[in-house]
PDB file of C-alpha atoms and ligand atoms in Angstrom:
ATOM      1  CA  MET A 210     -11.074 -22.517  10.713  1.00  0.00           C
ATOM      2  CA  LYS A 211      -9.698 -19.852  12.635  1.00  0.00           C
ATOM      3  CA  ARG A 212      -6.476 -17.797  11.106  1.00  0.00           C
ATOM      4  CA  ILE A 213      -3.639 -17.003  13.363  1.00  0.00           C
ATOM      5  CA  LEU A 214      -0.894 -14.965  12.485  1.00  0.00           C
ATOM      6  CA  LEU A 215       2.319 -15.984  14.317  1.00  0.00           C
ATOM      7  CA  ILE A 216       4.678 -13.398  14.600  1.00  0.00           C
ATOM      8  CA  GLU A 217       8.168 -15.125  15.811  1.00  0.00           C
ATOM      9  CA  ASP A 218      11.610 -14.676  14.604  1.00  0.00           C
ATOM     10  CA  GLU A 219      13.153 -18.184  15.727  1.00  0.00           C
ATOM     11  CA  LYS A 220      12.603 -20.220  13.103  1.00  0.00           C
ATOM     12  CA  ASN A 221      12.909 -23.656  14.944  1.00  0.00           C
ATOM     13  CA  PHE A 222      10.527 -22.169  17.619  1.00  0.00           C
ATOM     14  CA  ALA A 223       7.792 -20.838  14.846  1.00  0.00           C
ATOM     15  CA  ARG A 224       7.774 -23.963  13.140  1.00  0.00           C
ATOM     16  CA  PHE A 225       7.098 -26.024  16.310  1.00  0.00           C
ATOM     17  CA  MET A 226       4.297 -23.524  17.201  1.00  0.00           C
ATOM     18  CA  GLU A 227       2.854 -23.431  13.346  1.00  0.00           C
ATOM     19  CA  LEU A 228       2.630 -27.291  13.800  1.00  0.00           C
ATOM     20  CA  GLU A 229       0.943 -27.484  16.965  1.00  0.00           C
ATOM     21  CA  LEU A 230      -1.208 -24.789  16.285  1.00  0.00           C
ATOM     22  CA  GLN A 231      -2.392 -26.529  12.887  1.00  0.00           C
ATOM     23  CA  ARG A 232      -2.874 -29.646  15.008  1.00  0.00           C
ATOM     24  CA  GLU A 233      -5.255 -27.703  16.524  1.00  0.00           C
ATOM     25  CA  LEU A 234      -6.899 -27.035  13.424  1.00  0.00           C
ATOM     26  CA  PHE A 235      -5.873 -23.520  13.160  1.00  0.00           C
ATOM     27  CA  GLN A 236      -4.950 -22.183   9.845  1.00  0.00           C
ATOM     28  CA  VAL A 237      -1.268 -20.371  10.405  1.00  0.00           C
ATOM     29  CA  THR A 238       0.955 -17.877   8.610  1.00  0.00           C
ATOM     30  CA  VAL A 239       4.168 -17.067  10.216  1.00  0.00           C
ATOM     31  CA  ALA A 240       5.955 -13.849  10.134  1.00  0.00           C
ATOM     32  CA  ALA A 241       9.613 -13.403  11.123  1.00  0.00           C
ATOM     33  CA  ASP A 242      10.077  -9.621  11.635  1.00  0.00           C
ATOM     34  CA  GLY A 243       8.189  -6.842  12.931  1.00  0.00           C
ATOM     35  CA  GLN A 244       8.045  -4.810   9.711  1.00  0.00           C
ATOM     36  CA  SER A 245       6.329  -7.421   7.578  1.00  0.00           C
ATOM     37  CA  ALA A 246       4.184  -8.878  10.185  1.00  0.00           C
ATOM     38  CA  LEU A 247       2.445  -5.343  10.812  1.00  0.00           C
ATOM     39  CA  GLU A 248       1.778  -5.350   7.084  1.00  0.00           C
ATOM     40  CA  LEU A 249       0.329  -8.732   7.253  1.00  0.00           C
ATOM     41  CA  ALA A 250      -1.666  -7.765  10.338  1.00  0.00           C
ATOM     42  CA  LEU A 251      -2.951  -4.565   8.966  1.00  0.00           C
ATOM     43  CA  ASN A 252      -3.617  -5.856   5.227  1.00  0.00           C
ATOM     44  CA  GLU A 253      -5.428  -9.085   6.244  1.00  0.00           C
ATOM     45  CA  SER A 254      -8.004 -10.331   8.620  1.00  0.00           C
ATOM     46  CA  TRP A 255      -7.152 -12.449  11.504  1.00  0.00           C
ATOM     47  CA  ASP A 256      -8.638 -14.054  14.361  1.00  0.00           C
ATOM     48  CA  LEU A 257      -5.836 -13.920  16.483  1.00  0.00           C
ATOM     49  CA  ILE A 258      -2.408 -12.736  16.661  1.00  0.00           C
ATOM     50  CA  LEU A 259       0.414 -14.304  18.522  1.00  0.00           C
ATOM     51  CA  LEU A 260       3.358 -11.868  19.030  1.00  0.00           C
ATOM     52  CA  ASP A 261       6.794 -12.266  20.075  1.00  0.00           C
ATOM     53  CA  LEU A 262       8.057  -9.525  22.042  1.00  0.00           C
ATOM     54  CA  MET A 263      11.670  -9.616  20.749  1.00  0.00           C
ATOM     55  CA  LEU A 264      11.783  -9.182  16.872  1.00  0.00           C
ATOM     56  CA  PRO A 265      14.216  -7.744  14.513  1.00  0.00           C
ATOM     57  CA  ILE A 266      13.571  -4.402  12.694  1.00  0.00           C
ATOM     58  CA  MET A 267      10.385  -3.339  14.970  1.00  0.00           C
ATOM     59  CA  ASP A 268      10.063  -4.927  18.346  1.00  0.00           C
ATOM     60  CA  GLY A 269       6.964  -6.744  19.540  1.00  0.00           C
ATOM     61  CA  ILE A 270       5.566  -3.677  21.964  1.00  0.00           C
ATOM     62  CA  GLU A 271       5.673  -1.402  18.810  1.00  0.00           C
ATOM     63  CA  VAL A 272       4.059  -4.023  16.516  1.00  0.00           C
ATOM     64  CA  CYS A 273       1.245  -4.434  19.180  1.00  0.00           C
ATOM     65  CA  LYS A 274       0.859  -0.640  19.538  1.00  0.00           C
ATOM     66  CA  ARG A 275       0.907   0.110  15.666  1.00  0.00           C
ATOM     67  CA  ILE A 276      -2.087  -2.694  15.308  1.00  0.00           C
ATOM     68  CA  ARG A 277      -4.095  -1.489  18.060  1.00  0.00           C
ATOM     69  CA  GLU A 278      -4.361   2.298  16.461  1.00  0.00           C
ATOM     70  CA  VAL A 279      -6.617   0.149  13.739  1.00  0.00           C
ATOM     71  CA  LYS A 280      -7.550  -3.036  14.942  1.00  0.00           C
ATOM     72  CA  LYS A 281      -9.292  -5.030  17.710  1.00  0.00           C
ATOM     73  CA  MET A 282      -8.601  -8.536  17.013  1.00  0.00           C
ATOM     74  CA  PRO A 283      -6.881 -10.485  19.799  1.00  0.00           C
ATOM     75  CA  ILE A 284      -3.420 -10.196  20.740  1.00  0.00           C
ATOM     76  CA  ILE A 285      -1.175 -12.779  22.725  1.00  0.00           C
ATOM     77  CA  MET A 286       2.256 -11.409  23.426  1.00  0.00           C
ATOM     78  CA  ILE A 287       5.090 -14.118  23.815  1.00  0.00           C
ATOM     79  CA  THR A 288       8.469 -13.268  25.511  1.00  0.00           C
ATOM     80  CA  ALA A 289      11.122 -15.310  26.518  1.00  0.00           C
ATOM     81  CA  ARG A 290      11.583 -12.906  29.404  1.00  0.00           C
ATOM     82  CA  ASP A 291       9.395 -13.348  32.305  1.00  0.00           C
ATOM     83  CA  SER A 292       9.384  -9.905  34.087  1.00  0.00           C
ATOM     84  CA  VAL A 293       6.852  -7.604  35.508  1.00  0.00           C
ATOM     85  CA  THR A 294       7.912  -4.706  33.506  1.00  0.00           C
ATOM     86  CA  ASP A 295       7.669  -7.042  30.082  1.00  0.00           C
ATOM     87  CA  LYS A 296       4.027  -7.988  31.466  1.00  0.00           C
ATOM     88  CA  VAL A 297       2.900  -4.467  31.950  1.00  0.00           C
ATOM     89  CA  SER A 298       4.278  -3.068  28.828  1.00  0.00           C
ATOM     90  CA  GLY A 299       2.891  -5.695  26.699  1.00  0.00           C
ATOM     91  CA  LEU A 300      -0.587  -5.330  28.267  1.00  0.00           C
ATOM     92  CA  ASP A 301      -0.164  -1.430  28.138  1.00  0.00           C
ATOM     93  CA  SER A 302       0.440  -1.636  24.358  1.00  0.00           C
ATOM     94  CA  GLY A 303      -2.616  -3.415  24.257  1.00  0.00           C
ATOM     95  CA  ALA A 304      -2.080  -6.988  24.110  1.00  0.00           C
ATOM     96  CA  ASP A 305      -5.127  -9.018  25.517  1.00  0.00           C
ATOM     97  CA  ASP A 306      -2.672 -11.622  27.291  1.00  0.00           C
ATOM     98  CA  TYR A 307       0.939 -12.499  28.005  1.00  0.00           C
ATOM     99  CA  ILE A 308       2.795 -15.844  27.693  1.00  0.00           C
ATOM    100  CA  ALA A 309       6.254 -16.414  28.954  1.00  0.00           C
ATOM    101  CA  LYS A 310       8.705 -18.743  27.441  1.00  0.00           C
ATOM    102  CA  PRO A 311       9.156 -21.875  28.109  1.00  0.00           C
ATOM    103  CA  PHE A 312       5.524 -22.616  28.387  1.00  0.00           C
ATOM    104  CA  ALA A 313       3.754 -25.847  27.450  1.00  0.00           C
ATOM    105  CA  ILE A 314       1.544 -25.762  24.794  1.00  0.00           C
ATOM    106  CA  GLU A 315      -1.236 -26.941  26.363  1.00  0.00           C
ATOM    107  CA  GLU A 316      -1.132 -23.524  28.548  1.00  0.00           C
ATOM    108  CA  LEU A 317      -1.108 -21.460  25.084  1.00  0.00           C
ATOM    109  CA  PHE A 318      -4.114 -23.337  23.900  1.00  0.00           C
ATOM    110  CA  ALA A 319      -5.922 -22.486  27.117  1.00  0.00           C
ATOM    111  CA  ARG A 320      -5.104 -19.044  26.994  1.00  0.00           C
ATOM    112  CA  ILE A 321      -6.226 -18.867  23.285  1.00  0.00           C
ATOM    113  CA  ARG A 322      -9.520 -20.511  24.037  1.00  0.00           C
ATOM    114  CA  VAL A 323     -10.111 -18.065  27.040  1.00  0.00           C
ATOM    115  CA  VAL A 324      -9.446 -15.256  24.496  1.00  0.00           C
ATOM    116  CA  PHE A 325     -11.924 -16.976  21.700  1.00  0.00           C
ATOM    117  CA  ARG A 326     -14.455 -17.056  24.839  1.00  0.00           C
ATOM    118  CA  ARG A 327     -14.288 -13.594  25.967  1.00  0.00           C
ATOM    119  CA  LEU A 328     -14.626 -12.169  22.277  1.00  0.00           C
ATOM    120  CA  GLU A 329     -17.643 -14.637  21.710  1.00  0.00           C
ATOM    121  CA  GLU A 330     -19.428 -13.054  24.827  1.00  0.00           C
ATOM    122  CA  GLN A 331     -18.558  -9.734  23.767  1.00  0.00           C
ATOM    123  CA  GLN A 332     -20.029 -10.310  20.170  1.00  0.00           C
ATOM    124  CA  GLU A 333     -23.003 -11.802  21.852  1.00  0.00           C
ATOM    125  CA  GLU A 334     -23.439  -9.136  23.967  1.00  0.00           C
ATOM    126  CA  GLN A 335     -23.267  -6.698  21.176  1.00  0.00           C
ATOM    127  CA  ARG A 336     -26.028  -8.517  19.043  1.00  0.00           C
ATOM    128  CA  THR A 337     -28.563  -8.810  21.913  1.00  0.00           C
ATOM    129  CA  LEU A 338     -28.288  -5.673  23.582  1.00  0.00           C
ATOM    130  CA  LEU A 339     -28.731  -2.309  22.062  1.00  0.00           C
ATOM    131  CA  VAL A 340     -27.995   0.512  24.371  1.00  0.00           C
ATOM    132  CA  SER A 341     -28.733   4.044  24.192  1.00  0.00           C
ATOM    133  CA  HIS A 342     -28.705   6.233  27.392  1.00  0.00           C
ATOM    134  CA  ASP A 343     -31.289   4.730  29.797  1.00  0.00           C
ATOM    135  CA  LEU A 344     -32.699   2.359  27.079  1.00  0.00           C
ATOM    136  CA  SER A 345     -31.963  -0.919  26.188  1.00  0.00           C
ATOM    137  CA  VAL A 346     -33.385  -3.314  23.520  1.00  0.00           C
ATOM    138  CA  ASP A 347     -32.896  -7.133  23.249  1.00  0.00           C
ATOM    139  CA  VAL A 348     -32.855  -7.583  19.821  1.00  0.00           C
ATOM    140  CA  GLU A 349     -33.353 -11.422  19.999  1.00  0.00           C
ATOM    141  CA  ALA A 350     -36.216 -11.088  22.765  1.00  0.00           C
ATOM    142  CA  ARG A 351     -37.436  -7.916  21.397  1.00  0.00           C
ATOM    143  CA  ILE A 352     -37.756  -6.538  24.792  1.00  0.00           C
ATOM    144  CA  VAL A 353     -37.401  -2.675  25.247  1.00  0.00           C
ATOM    145  CA  MET A 354     -36.639  -1.520  28.685  1.00  0.00           C
ATOM    146  CA  LYS A 355     -36.333   1.756  30.246  1.00  0.00           C
ATOM    147  CA  ASN A 356     -34.971   2.477  33.538  1.00  0.00           C
ATOM    148  CA  GLY A 357     -35.766  -1.162  34.398  1.00  0.00           C
ATOM    149  CA  ALA A 358     -39.094  -1.206  33.181  1.00  0.00           C
ATOM    150  CA  GLU A 359     -40.450  -2.973  30.084  1.00  0.00           C
ATOM    151  CA  ILE A 360     -41.859  -0.743  27.216  1.00  0.00           C
ATOM    152  CA  GLU A 361     -44.726  -2.141  25.162  1.00  0.00           C
ATOM    153  CA  LEU A 362     -44.083  -1.039  21.289  1.00  0.00           C
ATOM    154  CA  THR A 363     -46.097  -1.992  18.165  1.00  0.00           C
ATOM    155  CA  LYS A 364     -44.278  -4.082  15.369  1.00  0.00           C
ATOM    156  CA  ARG A 365     -43.516  -0.993  13.347  1.00  0.00           C
ATOM    157  CA  GLU A 366     -42.475   1.316  16.328  1.00  0.00           C
ATOM    158  CA  TYR A 367     -40.031  -1.642  17.609  1.00  0.00           C
ATOM    159  CA  GLY A 368     -38.528  -1.888  14.008  1.00  0.00           C
ATOM    160  CA  LEU A 369     -37.957   1.952  13.948  1.00  0.00           C
ATOM    161  CA  LEU A 370     -36.405   1.857  17.109  1.00  0.00           C
ATOM    162  CA  GLU A 371     -34.096  -1.013  16.365  1.00  0.00           C
ATOM    163  CA  THR A 372     -33.156   0.623  13.213  1.00  0.00           C
ATOM    164  CA  LEU A 373     -32.170   3.529  14.638  1.00  0.00           C
ATOM    165  CA  LEU A 374     -29.955   2.220  17.445  1.00  0.00           C
ATOM    166  CA  LYS A 375     -28.622  -0.464  14.923  1.00  0.00           C
ATOM    167  CA  PHE A 376     -27.406   2.639  12.587  1.00  0.00           C
ATOM    168  CA  ALA A 377     -26.730   4.947  15.924  1.00  0.00           C
ATOM    169  CA  ASN A 378     -24.830   8.062  14.800  1.00  0.00           C
ATOM    170  CA  ARG A 379     -25.873   8.022  11.478  1.00  0.00           C
ATOM    171  CA  VAL A 380     -28.661  10.170  10.160  1.00  0.00           C
ATOM    172  CA  LEU A 381     -31.124   8.162   8.192  1.00  0.00           C
ATOM    173  CA  SER A 382     -33.316   9.744   5.725  1.00  0.00           C
ATOM    174  CA  ARG A 383     -37.272   9.247   5.615  1.00  0.00           C
ATOM    175  CA  ASP A 384     -36.581   6.792   2.516  1.00  0.00           C
ATOM    176  CA  GLU A 385     -34.030   4.665   4.010  1.00  0.00           C
ATOM    177  CA  LEU A 386     -36.420   4.259   7.251  1.00  0.00           C
ATOM    178  CA  LEU A 387     -39.186   3.419   4.898  1.00  0.00           C
ATOM    179  CA  ASP A 388     -37.009   1.032   3.019  1.00  0.00           C
ATOM    180  CA  LYS A 389     -35.634  -0.583   6.254  1.00  0.00           C
ATOM    181  CA  VAL A 390     -38.641  -0.459   8.422  1.00  0.00           C
ATOM    182  CA  TRP A 391     -41.647  -0.750   6.184  1.00  0.00           C
ATOM    183  CA  GLY A 392     -39.795  -2.603   3.210  1.00  0.00           C
ATOM    184  CA  TYR A 393     -40.210  -2.405  -0.188  1.00  0.00           C
ATOM    185  CA  ASP A 394     -43.985  -2.904  -0.573  1.00  0.00           C
ATOM    186  CA  ALA A 395     -44.628   0.164   1.189  1.00  0.00           C
ATOM    187  CA  ALA A 396     -46.866   2.460  -0.864  1.00  0.00           C
ATOM    188  CA  VAL A 397     -46.832   4.810   2.080  1.00  0.00           C
ATOM    189  CA  ASP A 398     -46.663   8.466   2.718  1.00  0.00           C
ATOM    190  CA  LYS A 399     -43.070   9.458   3.885  1.00  0.00           C
ATOM    191  CA  ASN A 400     -45.176  11.032   6.388  1.00  0.00           C
ATOM    192  CA  VAL A 401     -45.999   8.042   8.069  1.00  0.00           C
ATOM    193  CA  VAL A 402     -42.149   8.027   9.360  1.00  0.00           C
ATOM    194  CA  ASP A 403     -42.630  11.371  11.373  1.00  0.00           C
ATOM    195  CA  VAL A 404     -45.972   9.896  12.573  1.00  0.00           C
ATOM    196  CA  TYR A 405     -44.303   6.886  14.132  1.00  0.00           C
ATOM    197  CA  VAL A 406     -41.206   8.818  15.255  1.00  0.00           C
ATOM    198  CA  ARG A 407     -43.836  10.945  17.255  1.00  0.00           C
ATOM    199  CA  TYR A 408     -45.298   7.601  18.343  1.00  0.00           C
ATOM    200  CA  LEU A 409     -42.019   6.351  19.420  1.00  0.00           C
ATOM    201  CA  ARG A 410     -41.040   9.470  21.300  1.00  0.00           C
ATOM    202  CA  ASN A 411     -44.320   9.471  23.289  1.00  0.00           C
ATOM    203  CA  LYS A 412     -43.257   5.922  24.535  1.00  0.00           C
ATOM    204  CA  ILE A 413     -39.082   6.149  24.722  1.00  0.00           C
ATOM    205  CA  ASP A 414     -38.592   9.957  25.890  1.00  0.00           C
ATOM    206  CA  SER A 415     -38.609  11.483  29.893  1.00  0.00           C
ATOM    207  CA  PRO A 416     -41.114  14.057  29.961  1.00  0.00           C
ATOM    208  CA  GLY A 417     -38.678  17.245  30.116  1.00  0.00           C
ATOM    209  CA  GLN A 418     -35.780  16.195  28.622  1.00  0.00           C
ATOM    210  CA  PRO A 419     -34.552  16.277  24.942  1.00  0.00           C
ATOM    211  CA  SER A 420     -35.772  13.381  22.628  1.00  0.00           C
ATOM    212  CA  MET A 421     -33.882  10.607  22.485  1.00  0.00           C
ATOM    213  CA  ILE A 422     -34.665  10.603  18.664  1.00  0.00           C
ATOM    214  CA  GLU A 423     -32.845  13.872  17.245  1.00  0.00           C
ATOM    215  CA  THR A 424     -34.676  15.325  14.177  1.00  0.00           C
ATOM    216  CA  VAL A 425     -31.868  16.674  11.456  1.00  0.00           C
ATOM    217  CA  ARG A 426     -33.797  19.011   9.526  1.00  0.00           C
ATOM    218  CA  GLY A 427     -34.249  18.211   5.898  1.00  0.00           C
ATOM    219  CA  ILE A 428     -32.654  14.959   6.036  1.00  0.00           C
ATOM    220  CA  GLY A 429     -34.040  12.648   8.541  1.00  0.00           C
ATOM    221  CA  TYR A 430     -33.628  11.177  12.211  1.00  0.00           C
ATOM    222  CA  VAL A 431     -30.957   9.932  14.201  1.00  0.00           C
ATOM    223  CA  ILE A 432     -30.130   8.485  17.809  1.00  0.00           C
ATOM    224  CA  ARG A 433     -26.626   9.608  19.129  1.00  0.00           C
ATOM    225  CA  LYS A 434     -24.916   7.362  21.285  1.00  0.00           C
TER     226      LYS A 434
HETATM  227 CA1   CA B 994      12.162 -13.576  19.102  1.00  0.00          CA
END
């Protein structure tokens, strides 16, 4: 069940929206002012925030900006005014979409569906395609492409590359790599990691360019993105 935080100070309208959203099988929490809304937004996890523009204590634009400083969840801004300025400042403050009162509830549902669909597409993309520079890895199909050409890797080479990309920007020690790529039963020498990094570099690096896999002396390896 998806959780929605509805931030709306007009009681009757909030109640109406709450019931309609529940009818669509969303789990709804209502906040009636900017300050308490912000606390709820930041301290709990939400699938979507419906945010009224005109609110007591802190207005919707400010609430939206503050949420965006820390969180990426979808925000749809709701307002009584249908002016271009409101729309622009709403979207500038980081809202994903904007809907003006009065609106048909079906229109709001349609917008919500679009926001969720977009999010699912993004997540799908992140799952299947790990990219670094000119290299892309489709983790579902286990296909590695470099500049449009497929690179054939062995199982271990592939595992090593996928692990380094999954933990991009984090230096992984030889022990961590052994554990993640070779597994617990690997009674192998730590040097095997160095050997495989060399194999992998030979396949994925471009001649004359610095290696995609950076050696961090005394610690391990990292791919930076
Ligand atoms: Ca209001």
